[in-house]
């Protein structure tokens, strides 16, 4: 059985990409997601992964299948004997009881209180982390009512890397003006983490650029950016940021513009037709939009129905491309939205 | 003089034991009534506020007060400690704590434990059904406890003093 050698590093350091900046700090989010697990799993992870807990990006628990832990692009498991290995089939097999117990603990034995979240297929736990759920859908008049018989859990560990947007901010803030910005990358390349830090810096200001900070409205449809839990953001999103949590993006952007008069509206993962109206509404109101989209390249954006219109109309003034080439959040390129020329 | 003092002590002691036995019947009916009130409070928290269970139990316990609140407060505290207790286990521990304070019968205890088994692990309407069922069963148990109280409370109170008097008469 191949044993996995894990680079043990002090907490707070991350590999490559945007996060490699010396000043970048990673907040200690270890205890918050561990508390949403059964003591058995919690102890197993703590005993065998130790310092590497900070590097975990995903933990997948599936009934009668092995525990799978993803560290960057590497997948590992822990055997019943406590050995860390890449041979996933040798991993600890999880019983239905263990999954059920996990669900109870992570929902604080209050599934009834998370009915809306269950409809969306995930729960947000303290610390801003998300646990995706797979199970049997319960329909009511054809619409998804809730999930039952949960068979799989996916703990997605949220990362807060303060300073990871330092390289991007000079392209977004130009002479006290904020550019409408689109962050582009394939999934799991650090879009949300970058957006979160960008929101924080736009809200708090950037002393090195002589930028004092502005009011930011954040529409956090999937509770990923701010990680709101009991009315409190679990990540630092800046002192001038108002969050509209779990609200549909298009509706939320218009609501925030009307209600909170922000200078910047930030939201994650646009792409629906109704988003177009909300973006145009923001443009007419003179509000800047900072948002993200799943895509691998400029060419891919040009082929998407909604995005190609935005690109043609020169809606975005700055396009930021990320990848995992040198680790999560590698800044691949920055394009000028007007000329579509690469500026970095 | 010593005889009189001893007689008073014996009658007083036996009378107190009798009163205590009678008081246990009263305590049981009061506990069952208060438990129903507690479940009403919990129902409100779950149905209107969709309050997470640890907080809902704590609020219900704080409003309730008295011995019965120990079930709500103890189970809430166990859940809030985040040490891996499920709602059923935490509630069960709370019921065991209550049993140390109030001599509940096996049937009454099993109603409470059965209620705990379904606590928190299903949708809101299922939770409300579980509460309604427990309240109904507690109501029946309370009626039965009230009947027993009516039959035995006075009897134990008199019996204690009478037994004390008999002992005094035998020994004089």
Short mmCIF file of C-alpha atoms in Angstrom, two decimals:
data_model
loop_
_atom_site.label_atom_id
_atom_site.label_comp_id
_atom_site.label_asym_id
_atom_site.label_seq_id
_atom_site.Cartn_x
_atom_site.Cartn_y
_atom_site.Cartn_z
CA UNK A 1 0.00 0.00 0.00
CA UNK A 2 1.65 3.32 -1.01
CA UNK A 3 2.10 5.64 1.90
CA UNK A 4 1.62 9.32 1.37
CA UNK A 5 4.23 11.78 2.49
CA UNK A 6 2.61 15.03 3.47
CA UNK A 7 4.66 18.20 3.63
CA UNK A 8 4.16 19.39 7.15
CA UNK A 9 4.22 23.14 7.24
CA UNK A 10 3.50 25.66 9.94
CA UNK A 11 -0.12 26.83 9.97
CA UNK A 12 -0.69 29.95 7.94
CA UNK A 13 1.47 29.13 4.93
CA UNK A 14 -0.05 28.06 1.67
CA UNK A 15 1.33 26.83 -1.59
CA UNK A 16 1.98 28.94 -4.67
CA UNK A 17 -0.32 31.28 -6.55
CA UNK A 18 -1.89 34.38 -5.12
CA UNK A 19 -1.55 33.08 -1.61
CA UNK A 20 2.22 32.85 -1.76
CA UNK A 21 2.66 36.51 -0.94
CA UNK A 22 4.76 36.77 2.22
CA UNK A 23 2.24 38.95 4.01
CA UNK A 24 -0.64 36.63 3.29
CA UNK A 25 -2.24 35.21 6.42
CA UNK A 26 -4.61 32.33 6.71
CA UNK A 27 -7.04 32.48 9.58
CA UNK A 28 -7.21 29.51 11.93
CA UNK A 29 -10.41 27.83 10.90
CA UNK A 30 -9.43 24.38 12.11
CA UNK A 31 -11.65 23.95 15.11
CA UNK A 32 -14.82 25.27 13.53
CA UNK A 33 -15.28 22.54 10.93
CA UNK A 34 -13.92 19.77 13.14
CA UNK A 35 -16.65 20.59 15.64
CA UNK A 36 -19.21 19.66 12.97
CA UNK A 37 -18.00 16.05 12.90
CA UNK A 38 -18.49 13.06 15.15
CA UNK A 39 -15.84 12.65 17.87
CA UNK A 40 -14.67 9.48 16.09
CA UNK A 41 -13.92 11.22 12.78
CA UNK A 42 -12.65 14.33 14.53
CA UNK A 43 -10.16 12.31 16.57
CA UNK A 44 -9.13 10.22 13.55
CA UNK A 45 -8.34 13.30 11.49
CA UNK A 46 -6.57 15.07 14.32
CA UNK A 47 -4.52 12.04 15.24
CA UNK A 48 -3.36 11.11 11.73
CA UNK A 49 -3.27 14.35 9.78
CA UNK A 50 -2.08 16.68 12.52
CA UNK A 51 -0.68 19.91 11.06
CA UNK A 52 -1.98 19.09 7.58
CA UNK A 53 -5.52 19.80 8.72
CA UNK A 54 -4.94 23.34 7.48
CA UNK A 55 -4.33 22.09 3.94
CA UNK A 56 -7.52 20.05 3.66
CA UNK A 57 -9.84 21.40 0.99
CA UNK A 58 -12.52 18.73 0.98
CA UNK A 59 -13.59 15.74 3.03
CA UNK A 60 -16.00 13.35 1.43
CA UNK A 61 -18.08 10.93 3.47
CA UNK A 62 -20.22 8.41 1.63
CA UNK A 63 -22.20 5.50 3.04
CA UNK A 64 -20.32 2.18 2.81
CA UNK A 65 -17.49 3.81 0.90
CA UNK A 66 -14.11 5.02 2.05
CA UNK A 67 -13.35 8.38 3.59
CA UNK A 68 -11.69 10.62 0.99
CA UNK A 69 -9.71 13.72 1.87
CA UNK A 70 -8.52 16.16 -0.77
CA UNK A 71 -5.40 18.20 -0.13
CA UNK A 72 -4.88 20.41 -3.15
CA UNK A 73 -4.98 18.09 -6.16
CA UNK A 74 -4.03 15.05 -4.11
CA UNK A 75 -6.63 12.63 -2.73
CA UNK A 76 -5.82 10.57 0.33
CA UNK A 77 -7.57 8.42 2.89
CA UNK A 78 -6.94 7.00 6.34
CA UNK A 79 -7.06 3.24 6.88
CA UNK A 80 -8.67 1.53 9.85
CA UNK A 81 -5.14 1.02 11.20
CA UNK A 82 -4.55 4.76 11.06
CA UNK A 83 -2.24 4.84 8.05
CA UNK A 84 -2.48 7.75 5.62
CA UNK A 85 -2.51 6.40 2.06
CA UNK A 86 -3.36 7.34 -1.52
CA UNK A 87 -4.88 3.87 -2.06
CA UNK A 88 -8.44 5.08 -1.55
CA UNK A 89 -10.01 1.62 -1.57
CA UNK A 90 -8.13 0.78 1.67
CA UNK A 91 -9.68 3.72 3.48
CA UNK A 92 -11.96 3.74 6.47
CA UNK A 93 -15.43 2.64 5.30
CA UNK A 94 -18.19 4.80 6.71
CA UNK A 95 -21.36 3.18 8.02
CA UNK A 96 -24.87 4.64 7.57
CA UNK A 97 -24.91 5.26 11.33
CA UNK A 98 -21.71 7.30 11.16
CA UNK A 99 -23.08 9.44 8.31
CA UNK A 100 -26.40 9.89 10.15
CA UNK A 101 -24.60 10.91 13.31
CA UNK A 102 -22.44 13.35 11.38
CA UNK A 103 -25.50 14.91 9.83
CA UNK A 104 -27.11 15.28 13.25
CA UNK A 105 -24.05 16.89 14.77
CA UNK A 106 -23.38 19.27 11.90
CA UNK A 107 -27.03 20.37 11.85
CA UNK A 108 -26.97 20.77 15.66
CA UNK A 109 -29.76 18.17 15.70
CA UNK A 110 -31.96 20.77 14.09
CA UNK A 111 -32.70 19.61 10.55
CA UNK A 112 -36.05 21.38 10.79
CA UNK A 113 -34.21 24.70 11.17
CA UNK A 114 -32.28 24.25 7.91
CA UNK A 115 -35.12 23.35 5.55
CA UNK A 116 -34.25 26.14 3.09
CA UNK A 117 -30.58 25.14 3.10
CA UNK A 118 -31.50 21.49 2.60
CA UNK A 119 -33.50 22.54 -0.45
CA UNK A 120 -30.29 23.97 -1.89
CA UNK A 121 -28.36 20.87 -0.91
CA UNK A 122 -25.88 22.30 1.56
CA UNK A 123 -25.50 23.64 5.09
CA UNK A 124 -23.18 26.46 6.13
CA UNK A 125 -21.43 25.72 9.39
CA UNK A 126 -19.69 28.13 11.79
CA UNK A 127 -16.43 29.30 10.27
CA UNK A 128 -18.06 29.84 6.88
CA UNK A 129 -17.43 26.28 5.67
CA UNK A 130 -20.02 24.45 3.63
CA UNK A 131 -21.20 20.89 3.79
CA UNK A 132 -22.80 19.61 0.60
CA UNK A 133 -25.42 16.88 0.94
CA UNK A 134 -26.49 14.09 -1.38
CA UNK A 135 -29.56 12.01 -0.71
CA UNK A 136 -33.08 11.30 -1.87
CA UNK A 137 -35.06 14.27 -3.13
CA UNK A 138 -38.53 14.91 -1.71
CA UNK A 139 -40.76 16.66 -4.23
CA UNK A 140 -43.83 18.76 -3.61
CA UNK A 141 -45.91 19.44 -6.73
CA UNK A 142 -42.87 18.80 -8.87
CA UNK A 143 -40.62 21.19 -6.97
CA UNK A 144 -37.80 20.07 -4.71
CA UNK A 145 -38.99 20.31 -1.12
CA UNK A 146 -36.09 18.82 0.79
CA UNK A 147 -33.56 15.99 0.89
CA UNK A 148 -33.91 12.85 2.96
CA UNK A 149 -31.96 9.60 3.39
CA UNK A 150 -28.68 11.49 3.20
CA UNK A 151 -26.05 9.21 1.69
CA UNK A 152 -23.09 11.52 1.20
CA UNK A 153 -21.55 14.57 2.83
CA UNK A 154 -18.90 16.82 1.36
CA UNK A 155 -17.16 19.14 3.80
CA UNK A 156 -15.78 22.05 1.77
CA UNK A 157 -13.34 23.96 3.91
CA UNK A 158 -13.52 27.68 3.28
CA UNK A 159 -10.25 29.57 3.19
CA UNK A 160 -9.61 33.10 4.18
CA UNK A 161 -6.28 34.33 2.86
CA UNK A 162 -5.86 37.95 3.72
CA UNK A 163 -3.69 39.70 1.19
CA UNK A 164 -4.32 37.24 -1.64
CA UNK A 165 -5.88 40.04 -3.71
CA UNK A 166 -2.87 42.35 -3.33
CA UNK A 167 -1.65 41.64 -6.87
CA UNK A 168 -5.10 42.23 -8.34
CA UNK A 169 -6.15 45.37 -6.48
CA UNK A 170 -3.97 47.77 -8.57
CA UNK A 171 -5.86 46.62 -11.69
CA UNK A 172 -9.25 47.02 -10.00
CA UNK A 173 -8.63 50.38 -8.34
CA UNK A 174 -7.29 52.93 -10.81
CA UNK A 175 -6.85 56.53 -9.69
CA UNK A 176 -9.57 56.23 -7.03
CA UNK A 177 -11.93 54.73 -9.61
CA UNK A 178 -13.12 51.15 -9.21
CA UNK A 179 -13.34 49.03 -12.34
CA UNK A 180 -16.15 46.64 -13.04
CA UNK A 181 -14.31 43.37 -12.60
CA UNK A 182 -14.88 39.77 -13.59
CA UNK A 183 -12.80 37.04 -11.95
CA UNK A 184 -12.59 34.01 -14.23
CA UNK A 185 -11.36 30.51 -13.46
CA UNK A 186 -12.30 26.83 -13.56
CA UNK A 187 -13.81 25.46 -10.31
CA UNK A 188 -11.60 25.25 -7.21
CA UNK A 189 -9.00 27.75 -8.37
CA UNK A 190 -9.63 30.30 -5.64
CA UNK A 191 -12.23 32.65 -7.18
CA UNK A 192 -14.28 32.98 -4.04
CA UNK A 193 -11.22 33.43 -1.82
CA UNK A 194 -9.94 36.17 -4.13
CA UNK A 195 -13.36 37.84 -4.29
CA UNK A 196 -13.59 37.79 -0.49
CA UNK A 197 -10.23 39.50 -0.07
CA UNK A 198 -11.00 41.97 -2.84
CA UNK A 199 -14.25 42.88 -1.09
CA UNK A 200 -12.35 43.35 2.17
CA UNK A 201 -9.74 45.61 0.57
CA UNK A 202 -12.33 47.68 -1.34
CA UNK A 203 -14.28 48.07 1.88
CA UNK A 204 -11.40 48.86 4.23
CA UNK A 205 -9.28 50.78 1.72
CA UNK A 206 -5.76 50.21 0.41
CA UNK A 207 -3.24 52.57 1.96
CA UNK A 208 -0.51 51.83 -0.60
CA UNK A 209 -2.80 53.03 -3.41
CA UNK A 210 -4.13 55.99 -1.45
CA UNK A 211 -7.58 54.44 -1.66
CA UNK A 212 -9.76 55.10 1.38
CA UNK A 213 -12.39 52.41 0.96
CA UNK A 214 -16.03 52.52 -0.12
CA UNK A 215 -19.36 50.98 0.86
CA UNK A 216 -19.64 47.50 -0.58
CA UNK A 217 -22.83 45.44 -0.96
CA UNK A 218 -22.26 41.72 -1.05
CA UNK A 219 -24.96 39.40 -2.40
CA UNK A 220 -23.94 36.05 -0.99
CA UNK A 221 -26.45 33.69 -2.56
CA UNK A 222 -24.70 30.53 -1.39
CA UNK A 223 -23.31 31.91 1.89
CA UNK A 224 -19.81 31.17 0.61
CA UNK A 225 -18.16 34.58 0.52
CA UNK A 226 -19.06 35.95 3.94
CA UNK A 227 -20.07 32.57 5.42
CA UNK A 228 -22.87 34.18 7.42
CA UNK A 229 -23.79 32.18 10.50
CA UNK A 230 -26.28 33.53 13.05
CA UNK A 231 -26.20 36.98 11.44
CA UNK A 232 -22.43 37.28 11.63
CA UNK A 233 -19.92 37.03 8.80
CA UNK A 234 -17.44 34.27 9.58
CA UNK A 235 -14.77 35.88 7.39
CA UNK A 236 -13.33 39.38 7.37
CA UNK A 237 -15.21 41.12 4.59
CA UNK A 238 -14.39 44.67 5.59
CA UNK A 239 -15.93 47.30 7.80
CA UNK A 240 -18.03 48.92 5.07
CA UNK A 241 -19.58 45.75 3.67
CA UNK A 242 -23.29 44.94 3.92
CA UNK A 243 -24.23 41.34 3.24
CA UNK A 244 -27.46 40.08 1.73
CA UNK A 245 -27.23 36.44 2.64
CA UNK A 246 -28.84 33.52 0.78
CA UNK A 247 -30.60 35.91 -1.60
CA UNK A 248 -30.86 35.26 -5.35
CA UNK A 249 -28.15 37.32 -7.05
CA UNK A 250 -30.22 39.29 -9.54
CA UNK A 251 -32.85 40.25 -6.98
CA UNK A 252 -30.25 40.91 -4.29
CA UNK A 253 -28.12 43.27 -6.39
CA UNK A 254 -31.13 45.47 -7.16
CA UNK A 255 -32.27 45.36 -3.51
CA UNK A 256 -28.85 46.38 -2.23
CA UNK A 257 -28.48 49.22 -4.73
CA UNK A 258 -31.86 50.61 -3.68
CA UNK A 259 -31.55 50.01 0.04
CA UNK A 260 -27.90 50.43 0.98
CA UNK A 261 -26.51 52.70 -1.78
CA UNK A 262 -23.18 50.88 -2.15
CA UNK A 263 -20.37 52.05 -4.46
CA UNK A 264 -19.56 48.44 -5.27
CA UNK A 265 -21.77 45.38 -5.51
CA UNK A 266 -19.99 42.05 -5.26
CA UNK A 267 -21.44 38.66 -6.03
CA UNK A 268 -20.24 35.17 -6.85
CA UNK A 269 -20.79 33.15 -10.03
CA UNK A 270 -23.01 35.04 -12.42
CA UNK A 271 -24.23 33.57 -15.68
CA UNK A 272 -28.04 33.46 -15.71
CA UNK A 273 -30.14 35.59 -18.03
CA UNK A 274 -31.74 37.46 -15.14
CA UNK A 275 -28.27 38.48 -13.91
CA UNK A 276 -27.92 40.59 -17.06
CA UNK A 277 -30.79 42.87 -16.02
CA UNK A 278 -29.33 43.29 -12.55
CA UNK A 279 -25.89 44.15 -13.98
CA UNK A 280 -27.43 46.73 -16.32
CA UNK A 281 -29.37 48.15 -13.40
CA UNK A 282 -26.08 48.54 -11.50
CA UNK A 283 -24.48 50.19 -14.53
CA UNK A 284 -27.31 52.74 -14.78
CA UNK A 285 -27.08 53.42 -11.06
CA UNK A 286 -23.34 54.07 -11.38
CA UNK A 287 -22.50 51.16 -9.10
CA UNK A 288 -19.45 49.03 -9.83
CA UNK A 289 -19.82 45.28 -9.98
CA UNK A 290 -17.18 42.78 -8.93
CA UNK A 291 -18.15 39.23 -9.71
CA UNK A 292 -16.87 35.79 -10.70
CA UNK A 293 -17.62 33.18 -13.33
CA UNK A 294 -16.65 29.56 -14.01
CA UNK A 295 -14.61 29.45 -17.22
CA UNK A 296 -11.19 28.37 -18.36
CA UNK A 297 -10.34 31.03 -20.93
CA UNK A 298 -11.45 34.15 -22.74
CA UNK A 299 -12.55 31.99 -25.65
CA UNK A 300 -14.85 30.03 -23.38
CA UNK A 301 -16.46 33.25 -22.14
CA UNK A 302 -17.01 34.37 -25.71
CA UNK A 303 -19.10 31.28 -26.33
CA UNK A 304 -21.38 31.59 -23.30
CA UNK A 305 -24.82 33.10 -24.00
CA UNK A 306 -24.97 35.76 -21.25
CA UNK A 307 -21.26 36.37 -20.85
CA UNK A 308 -20.56 36.95 -24.54
CA UNK A 309 -23.11 39.80 -24.52
CA UNK A 310 -21.43 41.35 -21.49
CA UNK A 311 -18.05 41.06 -23.16
CA UNK A 312 -19.31 42.50 -26.46
CA UNK A 313 -20.91 45.44 -24.67
CA UNK A 314 -17.64 46.05 -22.79
CA UNK A 315 -19.47 45.77 -19.48
CA UNK A 316 -16.40 44.66 -17.56
CA UNK A 317 -13.37 46.93 -17.43
CA UNK A 318 -11.08 44.34 -15.93
CA UNK A 319 -10.93 40.56 -16.41
CA UNK A 320 -8.84 38.51 -13.98
CA UNK A 321 -7.95 34.90 -14.87
CA UNK A 322 -6.91 32.36 -12.22
CA UNK A 323 -5.69 28.77 -12.40
CA UNK A 324 -4.07 26.12 -10.20
CA UNK A 325 -0.84 26.01 -12.25
CA UNK A 326 1.38 27.06 -9.34
CA UNK A 327 -1.14 26.26 -6.64
CA UNK A 328 -4.65 27.46 -5.91
CA UNK A 329 -5.21 31.04 -7.03
CA UNK A 330 -2.35 31.39 -9.52
CA UNK A 331 -2.85 34.72 -11.28
CA UNK A 332 -2.69 33.72 -14.96
CA UNK A 333 -3.63 36.94 -16.69
CA UNK A 334 -5.40 40.27 -16.39
CA UNK A 335 -7.19 41.69 -19.44
CA UNK A 336 -8.40 45.20 -20.08
CA UNK A 337 -12.14 44.85 -20.63
CA UNK A 338 -12.32 47.66 -23.21
CA UNK A 339 -9.54 46.56 -25.52
CA UNK A 340 -9.46 42.90 -24.46
CA UNK A 341 -5.71 43.23 -24.40
CA UNK A 342 -3.65 41.43 -21.85
CA UNK A 343 -2.21 43.87 -19.34
CA UNK A 344 -0.47 41.30 -17.18
CA UNK B 1 -40.41 14.24 80.26
CA UNK B 2 -38.10 12.12 78.11
CA UNK B 3 -41.00 9.89 77.18
CA UNK B 4 -43.07 12.84 75.98
CA UNK B 5 -40.14 14.22 74.02
CA UNK B 6 -39.46 10.78 72.47
CA UNK B 7 -43.14 10.32 71.60
CA UNK B 8 -43.22 13.71 69.86
CA UNK B 9 -40.08 12.81 67.94
CA UNK B 10 -41.46 9.43 66.80
CA UNK B 11 -44.84 10.84 65.78
CA UNK B 12 -43.17 13.82 64.11
CA UNK B 13 -40.67 11.63 62.25
CA UNK B 14 -43.27 9.15 61.02
CA UNK B 15 -45.64 11.99 60.15
CA UNK B 16 -42.91 13.70 58.12
CA UNK B 17 -42.17 10.44 56.27
CA UNK B 18 -45.88 10.13 55.46
CA UNK B 19 -46.08 13.73 54.29
CA UNK B 20 -43.00 13.15 52.12
CA UNK B 21 -44.62 10.09 50.52
CA UNK B 22 -47.73 12.15 49.81
CA UNK B 23 -45.60 14.98 48.45
CA UNK B 24 -43.98 12.57 45.95
CA UNK B 25 -47.41 11.95 44.37
CA UNK B 26 -47.94 15.70 44.09
CA UNK B 27 -44.47 16.24 42.67
CA UNK B 28 -45.09 13.63 39.95
CA UNK B 29 -48.31 15.24 38.75
CA UNK B 30 -46.73 18.71 38.87
CA UNK B 31 -43.69 17.50 36.94
CA UNK B 32 -45.82 15.92 34.23
CA UNK B 33 -47.87 19.10 33.94
CA UNK B 34 -44.76 21.25 33.74
CA UNK B 35 -43.25 18.90 31.18
CA UNK B 36 -46.30 19.46 28.98
CA UNK B 37 -45.79 23.21 29.38
CA UNK B 38 -42.14 22.78 28.45
CA UNK B 39 -43.08 20.89 25.31
CA UNK B 40 -45.52 23.69 24.44
CA UNK B 41 -42.66 26.19 24.71
CA UNK B 42 -40.42 23.97 22.60
CA UNK B 43 -43.19 23.64 20.04
CA UNK B 44 -43.41 27.42 19.76
CA UNK B 45 -39.66 27.74 19.25
CA UNK B 46 -39.66 25.07 16.56
CA UNK B 47 -42.82 26.02 14.71
CA UNK B 48 -42.58 29.83 14.65
CA UNK B 49 -38.90 30.57 15.07
CA UNK B 50 -37.33 27.44 13.53
CA UNK B 51 -34.82 27.97 16.36
CA UNK B 52 -31.94 25.47 16.38
CA UNK B 53 -32.52 22.81 19.02
CA UNK B 54 -29.78 23.75 21.54
CA UNK B 55 -31.11 27.30 21.73
CA UNK B 56 -34.76 26.20 21.64
CA UNK B 57 -34.19 23.82 24.57
CA UNK B 58 -32.37 26.49 26.55
CA UNK B 59 -35.10 29.07 26.00
CA UNK B 60 -37.84 26.58 26.92
CA UNK B 61 -35.91 25.56 30.07
CA UNK B 62 -35.30 29.15 31.16
CA UNK B 63 -38.96 30.06 30.76
CA UNK B 64 -40.12 26.92 32.52
CA UNK B 65 -38.07 27.04 35.73
CA UNK B 66 -38.38 24.46 38.54
CA UNK B 67 -37.11 20.86 38.59
CA UNK B 68 -38.54 20.03 35.17
CA UNK B 69 -36.40 22.63 33.46
CA UNK B 70 -33.35 20.45 34.20
CA UNK B 71 -34.21 18.18 31.23
CA UNK B 72 -34.21 21.12 28.83
CA UNK B 73 -31.25 22.97 30.30
CA UNK B 74 -29.02 19.91 30.73
CA UNK B 75 -29.68 18.57 27.21
CA UNK B 76 -29.16 22.06 25.74
CA UNK B 77 -25.87 22.42 27.56
CA UNK B 78 -24.65 19.02 26.30
CA UNK B 79 -25.53 19.93 22.71
CA UNK B 80 -23.87 23.33 22.97
CA UNK B 81 -20.63 21.83 24.29
CA UNK B 82 -20.14 20.34 20.80
CA UNK B 83 -18.63 17.14 22.15
CA UNK B 84 -20.51 14.85 19.82
CA UNK B 85 -23.83 14.27 21.57
CA UNK B 86 -26.87 13.70 19.38
CA UNK B 87 -30.17 15.25 20.46
CA UNK B 88 -31.49 11.87 21.55
CA UNK B 89 -28.46 11.20 23.77
CA UNK B 90 -28.49 14.68 25.25
CA UNK B 91 -32.24 14.49 25.99
CA UNK B 92 -31.81 11.06 27.51
CA UNK B 93 -29.06 12.40 29.81
CA UNK B 94 -31.42 15.24 30.78
CA UNK B 95 -34.18 12.75 31.62
CA UNK B 96 -31.76 10.76 33.80
CA UNK B 97 -30.93 13.97 35.67
CA UNK B 98 -34.65 14.63 36.19
CA UNK B 99 -35.11 11.11 37.53
CA UNK B 100 -32.61 11.91 40.27
CA UNK B 101 -34.88 14.75 41.37
CA UNK B 102 -38.33 13.32 40.69
CA UNK B 103 -39.30 9.64 41.14
CA UNK B 104 -40.96 9.14 37.77
CA UNK B 105 -42.42 5.72 36.95
CA UNK B 106 -40.97 3.48 34.24
CA UNK B 107 -43.85 4.36 31.89
CA UNK B 108 -43.41 8.10 32.38
CA UNK B 109 -39.67 7.82 31.79
CA UNK B 110 -40.20 5.79 28.63
CA UNK B 111 -42.60 8.45 27.23
CA UNK B 112 -39.86 11.05 27.68
CA UNK B 113 -37.12 8.83 26.25
CA UNK B 114 -39.26 7.87 23.25
CA UNK B 115 -39.91 11.54 22.56
CA UNK B 116 -36.16 12.18 22.64
CA UNK B 117 -35.50 9.51 20.02
CA UNK B 118 -37.20 11.57 17.31
CA UNK B 119 -35.90 14.93 18.48
CA UNK B 120 -34.27 17.18 15.90
CA UNK B 121 -33.69 14.60 13.19
CA UNK B 122 -36.61 15.33 10.88
CA UNK B 123 -38.56 18.11 9.19
CA UNK B 124 -40.52 20.67 11.15
CA UNK B 125 -43.96 19.07 10.76
CA UNK B 126 -42.55 15.70 11.90
CA UNK B 127 -41.08 17.40 14.96
CA UNK B 128 -44.42 18.99 15.75
CA UNK B 129 -46.16 15.62 15.41
CA UNK B 130 -43.62 14.09 17.78
CA UNK B 131 -44.26 16.86 20.33
CA UNK B 132 -48.05 16.49 20.00
CA UNK B 133 -47.78 12.74 20.56
CA UNK B 134 -45.58 13.17 23.63
CA UNK B 135 -47.95 15.79 25.05
CA UNK B 136 -50.90 13.45 24.58
CA UNK B 137 -49.09 10.58 26.28
CA UNK B 138 -47.98 12.86 29.11
CA UNK B 139 -51.56 14.00 29.54
CA UNK B 140 -52.72 10.40 29.99
CA UNK B 141 -49.85 9.74 32.39
CA UNK B 142 -50.74 12.88 34.34
CA UNK B 143 -54.39 11.81 34.63
CA UNK B 144 -53.25 8.46 35.94
CA UNK B 145 -50.80 10.12 38.35
CA UNK B 146 -53.58 12.46 39.55
CA UNK B 147 -55.83 9.47 40.23
CA UNK B 148 -53.07 7.79 42.22
CA UNK B 149 -52.45 11.04 44.05
CA UNK B 150 -56.11 11.37 44.98
CA UNK B 151 -56.09 7.80 46.27
CA UNK B 152 -52.77 7.77 48.11
CA UNK B 153 -51.70 11.31 49.06
CA UNK B 154 -54.07 11.73 51.99
CA UNK B 155 -53.65 8.08 52.97
CA UNK B 156 -49.86 8.44 53.32
CA UNK B 157 -50.21 11.70 55.21
CA UNK B 158 -52.54 10.12 57.80
CA UNK B 159 -50.70 6.83 57.79
CA UNK B 160 -47.45 8.48 58.82
CA UNK B 161 -48.92 10.11 61.89
CA UNK B 162 -50.99 7.02 62.75
CA UNK B 163 -47.96 4.76 62.48
CA UNK B 164 -46.03 7.12 64.76
CA UNK B 165 -48.89 7.05 67.29
CA UNK B 166 -49.04 3.21 67.16
CA UNK B 167 -45.29 2.95 67.78
CA UNK B 168 -45.58 5.34 70.72
CA UNK B 169 -48.49 3.34 72.17
CA UNK B 170 -46.62 0.04 71.77
CA UNK B 171 -43.52 1.34 73.51
CA UNK B 172 -45.16 3.26 76.34
#
